[in-house]
Tab-separated table of C-alpha atoms in Angstrom:
chain	number	residue	atom	x	y	z
B	1	ASP	CA	0.243	0.010	-0.179
B	2	ALA	CA	0.830	3.148	-0.511
B	3	GLY	CA	2.068	6.325	2.193
B	4	ILE	CA	3.273	5.765	5.614
B	5	THR	CA	2.210	3.327	8.035
B	6	GLN	CA	2.796	2.134	11.325
B	7	SER	CA	2.960	-0.804	13.178
B	8	PRO	CA	1.836	-2.148	15.490
B	9	ARG	CA	-1.648	0.792	16.052
B	10	TYR	CA	-1.992	-0.750	19.697
B	11	LYS	CA	0.924	-2.038	21.631
B	12	ILE	CA	0.880	-2.827	25.716
B	13	THR	CA	3.833	-3.800	27.464
B	14	GLU	CA	5.832	-4.080	31.023
B	15	THR	CA	8.700	-2.425	32.207
B	16	GLY	CA	11.742	-2.755	31.249
B	17	ARG	CA	11.067	-5.029	28.404
B	18	GLN	CA	13.163	-3.226	24.762
B	19	VAL	CA	9.566	-2.722	22.847
B	20	THR	CA	10.433	-1.369	18.786
B	21	LEU	CA	7.941	0.596	17.010
B	22	MET	CA	7.792	0.364	13.158
B	23	CYS	CA	8.067	3.044	10.334
B	24	HIS	CA	7.410	2.596	6.756
B	25	GLN	CA	6.778	5.042	3.345
B	26	THR	CA	6.507	3.989	-0.344
B	27	TRP	CA	7.960	7.624	-1.033
B	28	SER	CA	11.092	7.246	-1.097
B	29	HIS	CA	10.886	10.728	1.392
B	30	SER	CA	14.315	11.819	2.489
B	31	TYR	CA	13.061	13.001	5.879
B	32	MET	CA	11.719	11.280	8.457
B	33	PHE	CA	10.734	11.769	11.696
B	34	TRP	CA	9.347	10.351	15.464
B	35	TYR	CA	6.782	12.176	17.211
B	36	ARG	CA	5.087	11.470	20.719
B	37	GLN	CA	1.862	13.180	22.348
B	38	ASP	CA	0.725	13.941	25.286
B	39	LEU	CA	-2.342	15.285	27.394
B	40	GLY	CA	-0.823	19.351	28.339
B	41	HIS	CA	2.701	18.717	25.867
B	42	GLY	CA	0.751	17.863	21.904
B	43	LEU	CA	2.567	17.172	19.817
B	44	ARG	CA	7.088	16.631	20.601
B	45	LEU	CA	9.830	15.501	18.159
B	46	ILE	CA	12.183	12.268	19.224
B	47	TYR	CA	14.216	11.641	16.499
B	48	TYR	CA	14.414	12.454	12.833
B	49	SER	CA	16.590	11.734	9.866
B	50	ALA	CA	17.575	13.831	6.820
B	51	ALA	CA	18.660	10.703	4.749
B	52	ALA	CA	19.412	6.775	4.954
B	53	ASP	CA	22.572	6.437	7.619
B	54	ILE	CA	21.398	9.784	8.982
B	55	THR	CA	20.185	10.877	12.340
B	56	ASP	CA	19.283	13.486	14.415
B	57	LYS	CA	18.163	14.030	18.267
B	58	GLY	CA	14.878	15.964	19.251
B	59	GLU	CA	13.221	17.521	22.151
B	60	VAL	CA	12.758	14.408	24.051
B	61	PRO	CA	14.992	11.240	22.585
B	62	ASP	CA	16.405	10.151	26.045
B	63	GLY	CA	15.593	6.536	26.444
B	64	TYR	CA	14.902	5.785	22.829
B	65	VAL	CA	16.987	4.496	19.225
B	66	VAL	CA	16.660	5.282	16.453
B	67	SER	CA	18.400	3.783	13.198
B	68	ARG	CA	17.731	4.061	9.262
B	69	SER	CA	19.680	1.398	7.358
B	70	LYS	CA	17.007	2.228	4.282
B	71	THR	CA	15.947	5.092	2.906
B	72	GLU	CA	11.804	3.910	3.318
B	73	ASN	CA	11.609	1.712	7.357
B	74	PHE	CA	12.940	4.153	10.173
B	75	PRO	CA	12.051	2.000	13.423
B	76	LEU	CA	12.070	3.530	16.740
B	77	THR	CA	12.917	1.668	19.833
B	78	LEU	CA	12.701	1.784	23.649
B	79	GLU	CA	15.870	-0.055	24.989
B	80	SER	CA	14.231	-0.156	27.771
B	81	ALA	CA	10.369	0.881	28.605
B	82	THR	CA	8.721	3.194	31.415
B	83	ARG	CA	5.736	4.279	32.569
B	84	SER	CA	6.620	7.764	30.828
B	85	GLN	CA	6.843	6.383	28.294
B	86	THR	CA	3.348	5.560	27.863
B	87	SER	CA	2.316	7.857	24.505
B	88	VAL	CA	0.645	8.158	21.230
B	89	TYR	CA	3.498	7.510	18.791
B	90	PHE	CA	3.769	9.104	15.223
B	91	CYS	CA	6.216	8.883	12.200
B	92	ALA	CA	5.786	11.539	10.022
B	93	SER	CA	7.899	11.908	6.598
B	94	SER	CA	8.696	14.579	3.688
B	95	GLU	CA	10.286	15.296	0.483
B	96	ARG	CA	11.994	18.242	1.413
B	97	SER	CA	12.949	21.384	4.296
B	98	PRO	CA	11.340	22.750	5.022
B	99	GLY	CA	8.002	20.464	3.161
B	100	ILE	CA	5.012	19.222	4.672
B	101	GLN	CA	4.699	15.580	6.232
B	102	TYR	CA	2.893	13.561	6.061
B	103	PHE	CA	1.865	11.145	9.001
B	104	GLY	CA	1.187	7.945	9.557
B	105	ALA	CA	-2.148	6.876	11.766
B	106	GLY	CA	-0.222	6.102	15.065
B	107	THR	CA	0.745	3.744	16.881
B	108	ARG	CA	-0.741	4.072	21.006
B	109	LEU	CA	1.799	2.292	23.744
B	110	SER	CA	0.647	1.318	27.227
B	111	VAL	CA	3.438	0.802	29.880
B	112	LEU	CA	2.956	-1.206	32.696
D	1	LYS	CA	6.752	30.573	27.679
D	2	ASN	CA	5.862	27.980	24.838
D	3	GLU	CA	7.210	29.215	21.299
D	4	VAL	CA	4.273	28.511	19.350
D	5	GLU	CA	0.508	29.306	21.626
D	6	GLN	CA	-2.117	28.842	19.889
D	7	SER	CA	-5.935	30.621	21.101
D	8	PRO	CA	-8.318	29.586	21.827
D	9	GLN	CA	-7.752	26.591	23.505
D	10	ASN	CA	-11.645	25.411	23.469
D	11	LEU	CA	-14.003	26.783	20.408
D	12	THR	CA	-17.473	25.783	19.901
D	13	ALA	CA	-19.599	27.347	17.218
D	14	GLN	CA	-22.854	26.664	15.449
D	15	GLU	CA	-23.120	25.454	11.627
D	16	GLY	CA	-22.665	27.680	9.221
D	17	GLU	CA	-20.552	29.693	11.448
D	18	PHE	CA	-17.186	31.853	10.521
D	19	ILE	CA	-14.562	30.451	12.714
D	20	THR	CA	-11.015	31.813	13.610
D	21	ILE	CA	-8.171	30.075	15.094
D	22	ASN	CA	-4.891	31.730	16.130
D	23	CYS	CA	-1.331	31.215	16.406
D	24	SER	CA	1.339	33.287	17.968
D	25	TYR	CA	4.930	32.511	17.822
D	26	SER	CA	8.556	33.544	18.985
D	27	VAL	CA	11.715	32.008	17.084
D	28	GLY	CA	12.697	32.585	13.416
D	29	ILE	CA	10.778	30.469	11.056
D	30	SER	CA	11.529	29.327	7.917
D	31	ALA	CA	7.655	28.338	7.418
D	32	LEU	CA	4.289	28.120	9.315
D	33	HIS	CA	2.271	24.918	9.000
D	34	TRP	CA	-1.497	24.469	10.600
D	35	LEU	CA	-2.167	20.349	10.545
D	36	GLN	CA	-6.015	18.875	11.445
D	37	GLN	CA	-6.288	15.787	13.951
D	38	HIS	CA	-9.344	14.273	13.507
D	39	PRO	CA	-11.275	12.511	17.049
D	40	GLY	CA	-9.934	9.250	15.345
D	41	GLY	CA	-6.022	10.677	15.813
D	42	GLY	CA	-5.260	10.978	12.277
D	43	ILE	CA	-3.269	14.130	11.840
D	44	VAL	CA	-3.073	15.473	8.067
D	45	SER	CA	-1.536	18.849	6.993
D	46	LEU	CA	-4.248	21.840	5.941
D	47	PHE	CA	-1.361	24.505	5.119
D	48	MET	CA	2.311	25.541	4.643
D	49	LEU	CA	3.724	28.286	4.204
D	50	SER	CA	5.545	30.967	4.437
D	51	SER	CA	4.163	34.706	3.928
D	52	GLY	CA	0.490	35.595	2.935
D	53	LYS	CA	-2.406	33.847	2.234
D	54	LYS	CA	-3.843	29.778	1.095
D	55	LYS	CA	-6.622	29.307	0.451
D	56	HIS	CA	-8.165	25.339	-0.177
D	57	GLY	CA	-11.885	24.993	0.385
D	58	ARG	CA	-13.332	26.881	2.508
D	59	LEU	CA	-10.535	26.878	4.375
D	60	ILE	CA	-7.739	30.285	4.624
D	61	ALA	CA	-4.728	30.214	6.271
D	62	THR	CA	-2.922	33.720	6.551
D	63	ILE	CA	0.756	34.554	7.854
D	64	ASN	CA	1.834	37.981	9.270
D	65	ILE	CA	5.860	37.517	8.678
D	66	GLN	CA	7.134	41.080	10.540
D	67	GLU	CA	3.519	40.484	13.424
D	68	LYS	CA	4.920	36.883	13.695
D	69	HIS	CA	1.167	35.574	13.569
D	70	SER	CA	-0.713	33.740	11.861
D	71	SER	CA	-4.566	32.856	11.622
D	72	LEU	CA	-6.931	29.326	10.276
D	73	HIS	CA	-10.338	30.229	9.082
D	74	ILE	CA	-12.969	28.697	8.475
D	75	THR	CA	-15.795	29.715	6.025
D	76	ALA	CA	-19.404	28.115	6.984
D	77	SER	CA	-18.349	25.702	9.412
D	78	HIS	CA	-19.949	21.886	9.259
D	79	PRO	CA	-19.642	19.469	11.735
D	80	ARG	CA	-17.514	17.264	10.093
D	81	ASP	CA	-15.119	20.499	10.761
D	82	SER	CA	-15.135	18.970	14.360
D	83	ALA	CA	-10.752	18.226	15.168
D	84	VAL	CA	-7.936	19.559	16.784
D	85	TYR	CA	-6.229	22.218	14.830
D	86	ILE	CA	-2.240	22.467	15.196
D	87	CYS	CA	-0.342	24.804	14.567
D	88	ALA	CA	3.713	24.447	13.934
D	89	VAL	CA	6.098	25.864	12.804
D	90	SER	CA	9.772	25.171	11.003
D	91	ARG	CA	12.403	26.698	12.435
D	92	TRP	CA	15.280	28.337	10.775
D	93	GLU	CA	18.100	27.067	12.856
D	94	THR	CA	17.686	23.077	12.205
D	95	SER	CA	17.056	24.116	8.240
D	96	GLY	CA	13.290	24.519	8.464
D	97	SER	CA	14.042	19.883	8.793
D	98	ARG	CA	12.464	19.953	12.910
D	99	LEU	CA	8.757	21.073	13.748
D	100	THR	CA	7.639	22.864	16.800
D	101	PHE	CA	3.825	22.062	17.634
D	102	GLY	CA	1.328	24.346	19.298
D	103	GLU	CA	-1.207	22.530	22.239
D	104	GLY	CA	-3.132	22.897	20.025
D	105	THR	CA	-7.173	24.350	19.516
D	106	GLN	CA	-10.518	21.498	19.568
D	107	LEU	CA	-13.212	22.363	17.858
D	108	THR	CA	-16.877	21.881	18.038
D	109	VAL	CA	-19.280	22.756	15.735
D	110	ASN	CA	-22.566	21.585	16.259
D	111	PRO	CA	-25.610	21.265	13.695
C-alpha cells in the first residue's frame, strides 16, 4: 500500500522490556520523524532523519534509539520501557525541508 | 512561555459560523504549518505557508511575518470540521527540518 504505515497500532508492554515501533513509507521521502503526543504537551519530536544513515535528536530523545539503514524504514526502539513512555507515537515523512509532513496513523503504547 | 501559542484552546460554534483560530510564535521560522487531527487520531497537513495567504475550499490560512502571527479561518463551518487544529513552525536554525508545535485548538461545530 502506498503511503506511510506504522505498526503495531496498539501495544501493551511491561516496564523494562524492549519495544520497537515500526515506520515504513513508500514515497522515498528523504526526511522522517518520530513524535510523541501527550495531554498537556502536544506533539514533541523524539528523533528525526534527513536521509539513510543520518539521524539526529529532537526535544525528548532520552530512552529511545533509532536507526535508518534504508530510506523507507525508520524504526523507533525503547530500550527499557518506562511508564513515562506511555504515549501515542506518530511517524511522519517529508520530501524536502521545510516541507509538508505526512503522518502515519499512530501507535498507542501503554507501559504497565 | 511556549514558542508556539494558539488561541483559543477550545472553541464551540454553530453550523454555518465563520471560525478563526490564532497562532503566535516567538522564534525565527522558514515556514508555518496548520494541521488537523480528527477524533480518530489521524493527523493531516492542511497548509504550509511562509508568506501571505493560502486557500483550500472553505479553509483560509494567513501569515504576518512581521507580527509573527498566523490565522486559520473556516468559512461556513460544518460539524465534520470538528477536530483539533494544530499550528506548527519550521525553525530557521534547524534548516526548517524540525517542527515545533502548539498545543492545539479543539473545535466543536454543532448542527
